[in-house]
Short mmCIF file of C-alpha atoms in Angstrom, two decimals:
data_model
loop_
_atom_site.label_atom_id
_atom_site.label_comp_id
_atom_site.label_asym_id
_atom_site.label_seq_id
_atom_site.Cartn_x
_atom_site.Cartn_y
_atom_site.Cartn_z
CA UNK A 11 -80.05 -33.35 -87.70
CA UNK A 12 -77.71 -36.37 -87.88
CA UNK A 13 -74.33 -36.30 -89.56
CA UNK A 14 -74.76 -39.34 -91.78
CA UNK A 15 -71.86 -39.88 -94.17
CA UNK A 16 -71.58 -41.99 -97.29
CA UNK A 17 -69.09 -44.28 -95.54
CA UNK A 18 -71.60 -44.91 -92.74
CA UNK A 19 -74.30 -45.77 -95.27
CA UNK A 20 -71.90 -48.16 -97.03
CA UNK A 21 -70.94 -49.85 -93.74
CA UNK A 22 -74.60 -50.39 -92.86
CA UNK A 23 -75.26 -51.65 -96.38
CA UNK A 24 -72.33 -54.10 -96.12
CA UNK A 25 -73.53 -55.39 -92.76
CA UNK A 26 -77.19 -55.80 -93.60
CA UNK A 27 -77.56 -56.29 -97.34
CA UNK A 28 -80.27 -53.61 -97.37
CA UNK A 29 -80.31 -51.01 -100.15
CA UNK A 30 -78.44 -47.72 -99.81
CA UNK A 31 -81.56 -45.57 -99.71
CA UNK A 32 -83.14 -47.53 -96.88
CA UNK A 33 -79.82 -47.58 -94.99
CA UNK A 34 -79.62 -43.79 -95.25
CA UNK A 35 -83.16 -43.43 -93.94
CA UNK A 36 -82.47 -45.81 -91.03
CA UNK A 37 -79.29 -43.93 -90.10
CA UNK A 38 -81.16 -40.63 -90.16
CA UNK A 39 -83.77 -42.10 -87.84
CA UNK A 40 -81.05 -43.47 -85.56
CA UNK A 41 -79.15 -40.15 -85.53
CA UNK A 42 -76.11 -41.77 -87.12
CA UNK A 43 -75.84 -44.71 -84.69
CA UNK A 44 -75.14 -47.76 -86.84
CA UNK A 45 -76.15 -50.33 -84.22
CA UNK A 46 -79.42 -48.53 -83.63
CA UNK A 47 -79.93 -48.24 -87.38
CA UNK A 48 -79.65 -52.03 -87.61
CA UNK A 49 -82.35 -52.29 -84.96
CA UNK A 50 -84.51 -49.88 -86.96
CA UNK A 51 -84.12 -52.05 -90.06
CA UNK A 52 -84.83 -55.23 -88.12
CA UNK A 53 -87.98 -53.76 -86.60
CA UNK A 54 -89.22 -52.85 -90.05
CA UNK A 55 -88.39 -56.31 -91.37
CA UNK A 56 -85.76 -54.93 -93.73
CA UNK A 57 -82.66 -56.52 -92.19
CA UNK A 58 -83.43 -60.20 -92.57
CA UNK A 59 -80.40 -60.27 -94.87
CA UNK A 60 -78.03 -59.17 -92.09
CA UNK A 61 -76.57 -62.67 -91.58
CA UNK A 62 -77.08 -63.87 -95.12
CA UNK A 63 -74.52 -61.58 -96.79
CA UNK A 64 -71.63 -63.64 -95.40
CA UNK A 65 -72.95 -66.96 -96.66
CA UNK A 66 -71.19 -68.58 -99.59
CA UNK A 67 -72.95 -68.50 -102.95
CA UNK A 68 -71.72 -71.51 -104.91
CA UNK A 69 -74.77 -72.06 -107.09
CA UNK A 70 -76.28 -69.83 -109.74
CA UNK A 71 -76.98 -69.22 -113.38
CA UNK A 72 -75.80 -67.11 -116.29
CA UNK A 73 -78.22 -65.21 -118.50
CA UNK A 74 -77.81 -63.20 -121.69
CA UNK A 75 -79.68 -60.51 -123.57
CA UNK A 76 -78.97 -58.64 -126.77
CA UNK A 77 -80.05 -55.75 -128.93
CA UNK A 78 -78.66 -54.16 -132.10
CA UNK A 79 -75.67 -52.75 -130.25
CA UNK A 80 -74.46 -55.48 -127.90
CA UNK A 81 -74.73 -58.88 -126.29
CA UNK A 82 -74.62 -58.83 -122.48
CA UNK A 83 -73.98 -61.63 -120.01
CA UNK A 84 -74.67 -61.71 -116.28
CA UNK A 85 -73.91 -64.31 -113.62
CA UNK A 86 -76.03 -64.30 -110.46
CA UNK A 87 -75.22 -66.67 -107.61
CA UNK A 88 -77.28 -68.10 -104.76
CA UNK A 89 -76.56 -70.47 -101.89
CA UNK A 90 -78.48 -73.53 -103.07
CA UNK A 91 -79.57 -75.12 -106.30
CA UNK A 92 -83.07 -75.26 -104.83
CA UNK A 93 -83.33 -71.46 -105.10
CA UNK A 94 -81.62 -71.39 -108.50
CA UNK A 95 -84.28 -73.75 -109.84
CA UNK A 96 -87.02 -71.50 -108.44
CA UNK A 97 -88.96 -69.70 -111.16
CA UNK A 98 -88.84 -66.46 -109.17
CA UNK A 99 -85.02 -66.53 -109.08
CA UNK A 100 -84.86 -67.26 -112.80
CA UNK A 101 -87.23 -64.41 -113.59
CA UNK A 102 -85.13 -62.12 -111.39
CA UNK A 103 -81.96 -63.02 -113.31
CA UNK A 104 -83.77 -62.55 -116.62
CA UNK A 105 -84.94 -59.11 -115.47
CA UNK A 106 -81.38 -58.21 -114.46
CA UNK A 107 -80.09 -59.20 -117.91
CA UNK A 108 -82.58 -56.76 -119.43
CA UNK A 109 -81.46 -54.02 -117.08
CA UNK A 110 -77.82 -54.74 -117.93
CA UNK A 111 -78.65 -54.50 -121.63
CA UNK A 112 -80.19 -51.09 -121.01
CA UNK A 113 -77.33 -49.71 -118.91
CA UNK A 114 -74.46 -51.70 -120.49
CA UNK A 115 -72.40 -51.45 -117.30
CA UNK A 116 -68.96 -53.00 -117.68
CA UNK A 117 -68.51 -54.19 -114.07
CA UNK A 118 -70.73 -55.79 -111.46
CA UNK A 119 -69.97 -52.96 -109.05
CA UNK A 120 -71.09 -50.30 -111.52
CA UNK A 121 -74.18 -52.28 -112.47
CA UNK A 122 -75.33 -52.57 -108.85
CA UNK A 123 -75.48 -48.79 -108.62
CA UNK A 124 -77.61 -48.38 -111.76
CA UNK A 125 -81.24 -47.32 -111.36
CA UNK A 126 -83.93 -49.76 -112.40
CA UNK A 127 -87.22 -48.80 -114.00
CA UNK A 128 -88.97 -48.54 -110.63
CA UNK A 129 -86.37 -46.10 -109.29
CA UNK A 130 -84.55 -48.57 -107.04
CA UNK A 131 -80.91 -49.38 -107.65
CA UNK A 132 -80.02 -52.88 -108.81
CA UNK A 133 -78.38 -53.41 -105.42
CA UNK A 134 -81.60 -52.48 -103.64
CA UNK A 135 -83.50 -54.92 -105.84
CA UNK A 136 -80.98 -57.59 -104.94
CA UNK A 137 -81.39 -56.87 -101.22
CA UNK A 138 -85.16 -57.17 -101.55
CA UNK A 139 -84.76 -60.55 -103.24
CA UNK A 140 -82.43 -61.73 -100.45
CA UNK A 141 -85.18 -61.00 -97.97
CA UNK A 142 -87.95 -62.62 -99.99
CA UNK A 143 -86.00 -65.73 -101.06
CA UNK A 144 -84.17 -66.21 -97.78
CA UNK A 145 -80.73 -66.72 -99.31
CA UNK A 146 -77.69 -64.61 -100.08
CA UNK A 147 -77.70 -63.51 -103.73
CA UNK A 148 -74.70 -62.01 -105.48
CA UNK A 149 -74.18 -60.48 -108.90
CA UNK A 150 -70.85 -62.13 -109.57
CA UNK A 151 -69.93 -61.03 -113.10
CA UNK A 152 -71.19 -59.01 -116.03
CA UNK A 153 -69.87 -58.72 -119.58
CA UNK A 154 -70.78 -56.47 -122.49
CA UNK A 155 -69.82 -57.57 -126.03
CA UNK A 156 -70.26 -54.82 -128.60
CA UNK A 157 -71.62 -55.74 -132.00
CA UNK A 158 -70.14 -54.54 -135.29
CA UNK A 159 -70.92 -54.82 -138.98
CA UNK A 160 -68.31 -57.56 -139.41
CA UNK A 161 -69.16 -59.64 -136.33
CA UNK A 162 -71.57 -62.47 -135.58
CA UNK A 163 -72.28 -63.63 -132.04
CA UNK A 164 -73.67 -67.02 -131.10
CA UNK A 165 -74.99 -67.62 -127.59
CA UNK A 166 -75.58 -71.15 -126.32
CA UNK A 167 -77.10 -71.84 -122.88
CA UNK A 168 -76.77 -75.30 -121.34
CA UNK A 169 -78.29 -76.86 -118.21
CA UNK A 170 -80.57 -73.93 -117.53
CA UNK A 171 -77.80 -71.38 -117.56
CA UNK A 172 -75.28 -73.39 -115.53
CA UNK A 173 -73.03 -73.12 -118.58
CA UNK A 174 -73.26 -70.35 -121.15
CA UNK A 175 -70.94 -70.11 -124.13
CA UNK A 176 -70.54 -67.20 -126.52
CA UNK A 177 -68.63 -67.44 -129.78
CA UNK A 178 -67.66 -64.33 -131.73
CA UNK A 179 -66.98 -64.69 -135.45
CA UNK A 180 -65.30 -61.92 -137.40
CA UNK A 181 -65.94 -61.45 -141.12
CA UNK A 182 -69.73 -61.29 -141.41
CA UNK A 183 -72.75 -60.29 -139.34
CA UNK A 184 -75.19 -62.96 -140.55
CA UNK A 185 -73.61 -66.11 -139.10
CA UNK A 186 -75.38 -66.23 -135.73
CA UNK A 187 -76.65 -69.77 -136.27
CA UNK A 188 -73.21 -71.15 -137.05
CA UNK A 189 -71.71 -69.20 -134.13
CA UNK A 190 -74.34 -70.70 -131.82
CA UNK A 191 -73.48 -74.20 -133.04
CA UNK A 192 -69.86 -73.47 -132.22
CA UNK A 193 -71.00 -72.26 -128.80
CA UNK A 194 -72.64 -75.66 -128.30
CA UNK A 195 -69.29 -77.25 -129.06
CA UNK A 196 -67.54 -75.00 -126.53
CA UNK A 197 -70.09 -75.91 -123.85
CA UNK A 198 -69.56 -79.60 -124.55
CA UNK A 199 -65.78 -79.72 -124.97
CA UNK A 200 -64.50 -76.86 -122.77
CA UNK A 201 -61.51 -75.77 -124.89
CA UNK A 202 -59.07 -73.78 -122.78
CA UNK A 203 -57.42 -72.00 -125.71
CA UNK A 204 -58.37 -70.88 -129.19
CA UNK A 205 -55.20 -72.15 -130.88
CA UNK A 206 -51.81 -73.64 -129.91
CA UNK A 207 -50.13 -70.25 -130.27
CA UNK A 208 -52.41 -68.92 -127.53
CA UNK A 209 -51.09 -71.40 -124.96
CA UNK A 210 -48.72 -69.70 -122.47
CA UNK A 211 -45.07 -70.70 -122.80
CA UNK A 212 -44.97 -72.02 -119.23
CA UNK A 213 -47.91 -74.35 -119.93
CA UNK A 214 -46.21 -75.71 -123.05
CA UNK A 215 -42.97 -76.17 -121.10
CA UNK A 216 -44.81 -78.05 -118.34
CA UNK A 217 -46.52 -80.38 -120.82
CA UNK A 218 -43.24 -81.05 -122.60
CA UNK A 219 -41.55 -81.82 -119.29
CA UNK A 220 -44.31 -84.28 -118.41
CA UNK A 221 -44.10 -85.90 -121.85
CA UNK A 222 -40.30 -86.28 -121.63
CA UNK A 223 -40.61 -87.86 -118.19
CA UNK A 224 -43.07 -90.36 -119.63
CA UNK A 225 -40.77 -91.41 -122.51
CA UNK A 226 -37.40 -91.40 -120.77
CA UNK A 227 -37.21 -95.19 -120.93
CA UNK A 228 -37.76 -95.19 -124.70
CA UNK A 229 -34.85 -95.27 -127.16
CA UNK A 230 -33.25 -91.82 -127.37
CA UNK A 231 -33.66 -91.59 -131.14
CA UNK A 232 -37.45 -91.74 -130.92
CA UNK A 233 -38.04 -89.71 -127.76
CA UNK A 234 -38.39 -86.36 -129.57
CA UNK A 235 -40.90 -87.82 -132.02
CA UNK A 236 -43.02 -89.26 -129.19
CA UNK A 237 -42.90 -86.00 -127.25
CA UNK A 238 -43.99 -84.12 -130.36
CA UNK A 239 -46.94 -86.49 -130.73
CA UNK A 240 -47.94 -86.07 -127.08
CA UNK A 241 -47.85 -82.27 -127.39
CA UNK A 242 -49.96 -82.54 -130.53
CA UNK A 243 -52.51 -84.62 -128.64
CA UNK A 244 -52.57 -81.99 -125.89
CA UNK A 245 -53.27 -79.29 -128.50
CA UNK A 246 -56.02 -81.43 -130.07
CA UNK A 247 -57.71 -81.82 -126.71
CA UNK A 248 -57.41 -78.25 -125.39
CA UNK A 249 -57.39 -75.91 -128.42
CA UNK A 250 -60.73 -74.95 -129.98
CA UNK A 251 -59.63 -74.99 -133.61
CA UNK A 252 -57.89 -78.37 -133.18
CA UNK A 253 -60.84 -80.18 -131.52
CA UNK A 254 -63.10 -82.53 -133.46
CA UNK A 255 -66.37 -80.72 -134.11
CA UNK A 256 -69.14 -82.37 -132.07
CA UNK A 257 -71.77 -81.91 -134.79
CA UNK A 258 -69.85 -83.98 -137.33
#
């Protein structure tokens, strides 16, 4: 009988990318020897992800799903756009969005430990996909937005999930179409803030400093007016409610 601990299983999981259950089984077979357990996984073809877990994942897509209670978002990353464009990867992300909607986990870490319909954890499913697709795959972020009787959510996906915008309107629950149109605007214009009052004081101070440096050669009596205009232009460009609506 081997003395396999949870920390040993986690270490093997971190080193190989193989699911927790299979790591536990390999450690049992190797009598708790992690290096031998890696050999066991390699022999069974399960550890092809051993070197892939350290690779950077700078490509990916964001998917959403919703029911009567919530809207959920999930970002899954891969190494190359070639894999992201693969129908199998896209179906995998779509399946994960459905699982997230069912479990409504509020963090990627918690979601990875949830059980899927076939009994495997989400993390084990991810490890299987790493092996079959040949690239490191990471669940980067998840988000759960709860619905309410006075809220409308609009979800807009752009460039095949490269950009996904969600707009929440408060005041009615039947304005999804308008909220989605606003989401299209967000995806196109990338507002950093909702309104000028949401801009941090240090950002405003930096912009004012830049504006004053730009007008220091102007007559002193008009410098304040020009600075005010430059700050207004900054608000118009970066604040959602001050931007020109793209559909007009």
